[in-house]
């Protein structure tokens, strides 16, 4: 499934989740005063948007590649392919599953590196590159 198909499938799935959550809450929303409506709809939003964040993060992770160490260019070794992280976000609660790597050369811990990072680093390293390419190469991987 390519990225556009994956995005369309996620939007379709989350649309159905929203409709089901709203249908379940609707009778109570109709009986509530304005403050009660907002409270109940906020709960509906949290129940729906938490899974939306999970799906969006998973779709991003599908495009990640371990790449090379951003500090020394060494080989990154997989530490954990799907380390769970439970978060209470602004729009809902969710669990992210992210791959973690450690550099065999310098020991730097790195979360998943975007596939484009290597190309940007290569461009930055060959003949200096431009400042934006260097910033992109430095900014994509995150340290723990
Ligand atoms: Zn390294």
PDB file of C-alpha atoms and ligand atoms in Angstrom:
ATOM      1  CA  UNK A   1       0.000   0.000   0.000  1.00  0.00           C
ATOM      2  CA  UNK A   2       1.548   3.317  -1.016  1.00  0.00           C
ATOM      3  CA  UNK A   3       1.458   6.425   1.154  1.00  0.00           C
ATOM      4  CA  UNK A   4      -1.630   7.943  -0.519  1.00  0.00           C
ATOM      5  CA  UNK A   5      -3.576   4.682  -0.268  1.00  0.00           C
ATOM      6  CA  UNK A   6      -2.512   4.321   3.357  1.00  0.00           C
ATOM      7  CA  UNK A   7      -3.621   7.896   4.108  1.00  0.00           C
ATOM      8  CA  UNK A   8      -6.984   7.356   2.392  1.00  0.00           C
ATOM      9  CA  UNK A   9      -7.517   4.122   4.352  1.00  0.00           C
ATOM     10  CA  UNK A  10      -6.663   5.847   7.646  1.00  0.00           C
ATOM     11  CA  UNK A  11      -9.005   8.763   6.908  1.00  0.00           C
ATOM     12  CA  UNK A  12     -11.786   6.322   6.002  1.00  0.00           C
ATOM     13  CA  UNK A  13     -11.206   4.275   9.163  1.00  0.00           C
ATOM     14  CA  UNK A  14     -11.042   7.299  11.452  1.00  0.00           C
ATOM     15  CA  UNK A  15     -14.153   8.775   9.838  1.00  0.00           C
ATOM     16  CA  UNK A  16     -16.036   5.614  10.789  1.00  0.00           C
ATOM     17  CA  UNK A  17     -14.638   5.784  14.340  1.00  0.00           C
ATOM     18  CA  UNK A  18     -15.786   9.405  14.646  1.00  0.00           C
ATOM     19  CA  UNK A  19     -19.273   8.607  13.346  1.00  0.00           C
ATOM     20  CA  UNK A  20     -19.640   5.704  15.782  1.00  0.00           C
ATOM     21  CA  UNK A  21     -18.426   7.779  18.745  1.00  0.00           C
ATOM     22  CA  UNK A  22     -20.703  10.687  17.835  1.00  0.00           C
ATOM     23  CA  UNK A  23     -23.703   8.392  17.329  1.00  0.00           C
ATOM     24  CA  UNK A  24     -23.122   6.887  20.777  1.00  0.00           C
ATOM     25  CA  UNK A  25     -22.773  10.270  22.463  1.00  0.00           C
ATOM     26  CA  UNK A  26     -25.523  12.025  20.502  1.00  0.00           C
ATOM     27  CA  UNK A  27     -28.516  11.248  22.779  1.00  0.00           C
ATOM     28  CA  UNK A  28     -26.631  12.596  25.794  1.00  0.00           C
ATOM     29  CA  UNK A  29     -25.420  15.641  23.867  1.00  0.00           C
ATOM     30  CA  UNK A  30     -29.014  16.512  22.959  1.00  0.00           C
ATOM     31  CA  UNK A  31     -30.062  16.369  26.618  1.00  0.00           C
ATOM     32  CA  UNK A  32     -27.179  18.476  27.940  1.00  0.00           C
ATOM     33  CA  UNK A  33     -26.847  22.208  28.455  1.00  0.00           C
ATOM     34  CA  UNK A  34     -24.184  24.082  26.502  1.00  0.00           C
ATOM     35  CA  UNK A  35     -21.388  23.306  28.978  1.00  0.00           C
ATOM     36  CA  UNK A  36     -22.437  19.642  29.043  1.00  0.00           C
ATOM     37  CA  UNK A  37     -22.452  19.487  25.231  1.00  0.00           C
ATOM     38  CA  UNK A  38     -18.922  20.835  25.104  1.00  0.00           C
ATOM     39  CA  UNK A  39     -17.765  18.425  27.801  1.00  0.00           C
ATOM     40  CA  UNK A  40     -19.241  15.405  26.029  1.00  0.00           C
ATOM     41  CA  UNK A  41     -17.973  16.443  22.611  1.00  0.00           C
ATOM     42  CA  UNK A  42     -14.517  16.987  24.062  1.00  0.00           C
ATOM     43  CA  UNK A  43     -14.627  13.384  25.278  1.00  0.00           C
ATOM     44  CA  UNK A  44     -15.722  12.247  21.813  1.00  0.00           C
ATOM     45  CA  UNK A  45     -12.837  14.206  20.317  1.00  0.00           C
ATOM     46  CA  UNK A  46     -10.274  12.666  22.672  1.00  0.00           C
ATOM     47  CA  UNK A  47     -11.593   9.174  21.940  1.00  0.00           C
ATOM     48  CA  UNK A  48     -11.231   9.804  18.212  1.00  0.00           C
ATOM     49  CA  UNK A  49      -8.147  12.006  17.918  1.00  0.00           C
ATOM     50  CA  UNK A  50      -5.902   9.809  20.080  1.00  0.00           C
ATOM     51  CA  UNK A  51      -6.217   6.976  17.532  1.00  0.00           C
ATOM     52  CA  UNK A  52      -5.791   9.523  14.699  1.00  0.00           C
ATOM     53  CA  UNK A  53      -2.409  10.547  16.191  1.00  0.00           C
ATOM     54  CA  UNK A  54      -1.441   6.858  16.485  1.00  0.00           C
ATOM     55  CA  UNK A  55      -2.320   6.183  12.845  1.00  0.00           C
ATOM     56  CA  UNK A  56      -0.563   9.333  11.592  1.00  0.00           C
ATOM     57  CA  UNK A  57       2.608   8.485  13.551  1.00  0.00           C
ATOM     58  CA  UNK A  58       2.499   4.906  12.238  1.00  0.00           C
ATOM     59  CA  UNK A  59       2.133   6.212   8.674  1.00  0.00           C
ATOM     60  CA  UNK A  60       5.166   8.452   9.200  1.00  0.00           C
ATOM     61  CA  UNK A  61       7.132   5.563  10.671  1.00  0.00           C
ATOM     62  CA  UNK A  62       6.347   3.461   7.593  1.00  0.00           C
ATOM     63  CA  UNK A  63       8.542   5.881   5.635  1.00  0.00           C
ATOM     64  CA  UNK A  64      11.434   5.770   8.068  1.00  0.00           C
ATOM     65  CA  UNK A  65      14.789   4.179   7.424  1.00  0.00           C
ATOM     66  CA  UNK A  66      17.524   3.551   9.939  1.00  0.00           C
ATOM     67  CA  UNK A  67      20.041   5.524   7.881  1.00  0.00           C
ATOM     68  CA  UNK A  68      23.464   6.375   9.305  1.00  0.00           C
ATOM     69  CA  UNK A  69      24.494   7.971  12.580  1.00  0.00           C
ATOM     70  CA  UNK A  70      23.948  11.739  12.369  1.00  0.00           C
ATOM     71  CA  UNK A  71      27.002  12.351  14.593  1.00  0.00           C
ATOM     72  CA  UNK A  72      29.693  10.127  13.036  1.00  0.00           C
ATOM     73  CA  UNK A  73      28.094   8.473   9.984  1.00  0.00           C
ATOM     74  CA  UNK A  74      28.508   5.040  11.601  1.00  0.00           C
ATOM     75  CA  UNK A  75      26.174   2.084  11.222  1.00  0.00           C
ATOM     76  CA  UNK A  76      23.010   2.185  13.337  1.00  0.00           C
ATOM     77  CA  UNK A  77      22.049  -1.066  15.058  1.00  0.00           C
ATOM     78  CA  UNK A  78      18.438  -1.806  15.903  1.00  0.00           C
ATOM     79  CA  UNK A  79      17.777  -1.681  19.659  1.00  0.00           C
ATOM     80  CA  UNK A  80      14.002  -1.995  19.528  1.00  0.00           C
ATOM     81  CA  UNK A  81      11.767  -1.980  16.461  1.00  0.00           C
ATOM     82  CA  UNK A  82       8.554  -0.981  18.219  1.00  0.00           C
ATOM     83  CA  UNK A  83       9.209   0.562  21.626  1.00  0.00           C
ATOM     84  CA  UNK A  84       5.836   1.714  22.980  1.00  0.00           C
ATOM     85  CA  UNK A  85       5.448   5.168  24.463  1.00  0.00           C
ATOM     86  CA  UNK A  86       2.158   6.079  26.141  1.00  0.00           C
ATOM     87  CA  UNK A  87       1.226   9.750  25.906  1.00  0.00           C
ATOM     88  CA  UNK A  88      -1.554  12.012  27.091  1.00  0.00           C
ATOM     89  CA  UNK A  89      -1.663  14.535  24.270  1.00  0.00           C
ATOM     90  CA  UNK A  90      -3.616  17.715  23.778  1.00  0.00           C
ATOM     91  CA  UNK A  91      -6.226  15.988  21.608  1.00  0.00           C
ATOM     92  CA  UNK A  92      -6.288  12.494  23.128  1.00  0.00           C
ATOM     93  CA  UNK A  93      -4.411   9.633  24.709  1.00  0.00           C
ATOM     94  CA  UNK A  94      -2.355   7.388  22.482  1.00  0.00           C
ATOM     95  CA  UNK A  95       0.514   4.960  22.261  1.00  0.00           C
ATOM     96  CA  UNK A  96       3.330   5.462  19.786  1.00  0.00           C
ATOM     97  CA  UNK A  97       5.497   2.611  18.575  1.00  0.00           C
ATOM     98  CA  UNK A  98       8.858   3.846  17.339  1.00  0.00           C
ATOM     99  CA  UNK A  99      12.014   2.096  16.331  1.00  0.00           C
ATOM    100  CA  UNK A 100      15.175   2.911  18.271  1.00  0.00           C
ATOM    101  CA  UNK A 101      18.736   2.502  17.073  1.00  0.00           C
ATOM    102  CA  UNK A 102      22.180   2.850  18.595  1.00  0.00           C
ATOM    103  CA  UNK A 103      25.321   3.784  16.691  1.00  0.00           C
ATOM    104  CA  UNK A 104      27.919   1.014  16.606  1.00  0.00           C
ATOM    105  CA  UNK A 105      30.650   3.681  16.391  1.00  0.00           C
ATOM    106  CA  UNK A 106      29.886   6.384  18.955  1.00  0.00           C
ATOM    107  CA  UNK A 107      26.946   4.889  20.895  1.00  0.00           C
ATOM    108  CA  UNK A 108      24.478   7.679  20.048  1.00  0.00           C
ATOM    109  CA  UNK A 109      20.843   6.598  20.523  1.00  0.00           C
ATOM    110  CA  UNK A 110      18.599   7.582  17.622  1.00  0.00           C
ATOM    111  CA  UNK A 111      14.888   7.264  16.969  1.00  0.00           C
ATOM    112  CA  UNK A 112      13.857   6.312  13.448  1.00  0.00           C
ATOM    113  CA  UNK A 113      15.638   8.346  10.789  1.00  0.00           C
ATOM    114  CA  UNK A 114      13.701   9.557   7.794  1.00  0.00           C
ATOM    115  CA  UNK A 115      14.641   7.999   4.500  1.00  0.00           C
ATOM    116  CA  UNK A 116      15.584  11.381   3.034  1.00  0.00           C
ATOM    117  CA  UNK A 117      18.135  12.140   5.736  1.00  0.00           C
ATOM    118  CA  UNK A 118      20.916  10.150   4.115  1.00  0.00           C
ATOM    119  CA  UNK A 119      20.494  11.896   0.775  1.00  0.00           C
ATOM    120  CA  UNK A 120      20.431  15.303   2.477  1.00  0.00           C
ATOM    121  CA  UNK A 121      23.575  14.429   4.483  1.00  0.00           C
ATOM    122  CA  UNK A 122      25.285  13.184   1.338  1.00  0.00           C
ATOM    123  CA  UNK A 123      24.423  16.428  -0.468  1.00  0.00           C
ATOM    124  CA  UNK A 124      25.650  18.449   2.501  1.00  0.00           C
ATOM    125  CA  UNK A 125      28.896  16.492   2.731  1.00  0.00           C
ATOM    126  CA  UNK A 126      29.760  16.494  -0.976  1.00  0.00           C
ATOM    127  CA  UNK A 127      31.159  19.909  -1.783  1.00  0.00           C
ATOM    128  CA  UNK A 128      29.593  21.496   1.260  1.00  0.00           C
ATOM    129  CA  UNK A 129      25.974  21.580   0.061  1.00  0.00           C
ATOM    130  CA  UNK A 130      23.684  24.378   1.086  1.00  0.00           C
ATOM    131  CA  UNK A 131      22.796  25.451   4.613  1.00  0.00           C
ATOM    132  CA  UNK A 132      19.238  24.125   4.366  1.00  0.00           C
ATOM    133  CA  UNK A 133      20.407  20.635   3.344  1.00  0.00           C
ATOM    134  CA  UNK A 134      22.819  20.594   6.289  1.00  0.00           C
ATOM    135  CA  UNK A 135      20.067  21.734   8.657  1.00  0.00           C
ATOM    136  CA  UNK A 136      17.695  19.056   7.329  1.00  0.00           C
ATOM    137  CA  UNK A 137      20.388  16.405   7.716  1.00  0.00           C
ATOM    138  CA  UNK A 138      21.071  17.469  11.301  1.00  0.00           C
ATOM    139  CA  UNK A 139      17.465  18.043  12.313  1.00  0.00           C
ATOM    140  CA  UNK A 140      15.690  14.858  11.250  1.00  0.00           C
ATOM    141  CA  UNK A 141      17.042  12.295  13.681  1.00  0.00           C
ATOM    142  CA  UNK A 142      16.328  12.901  17.335  1.00  0.00           C
ATOM    143  CA  UNK A 143      18.488  12.064  20.293  1.00  0.00           C
ATOM    144  CA  UNK A 144      16.925  10.368  23.302  1.00  0.00           C
TER     145      UNK A 144
HETATM  146 ZN1  LIG B   1      27.840   7.558  15.684  1.00  0.00          ZN
END
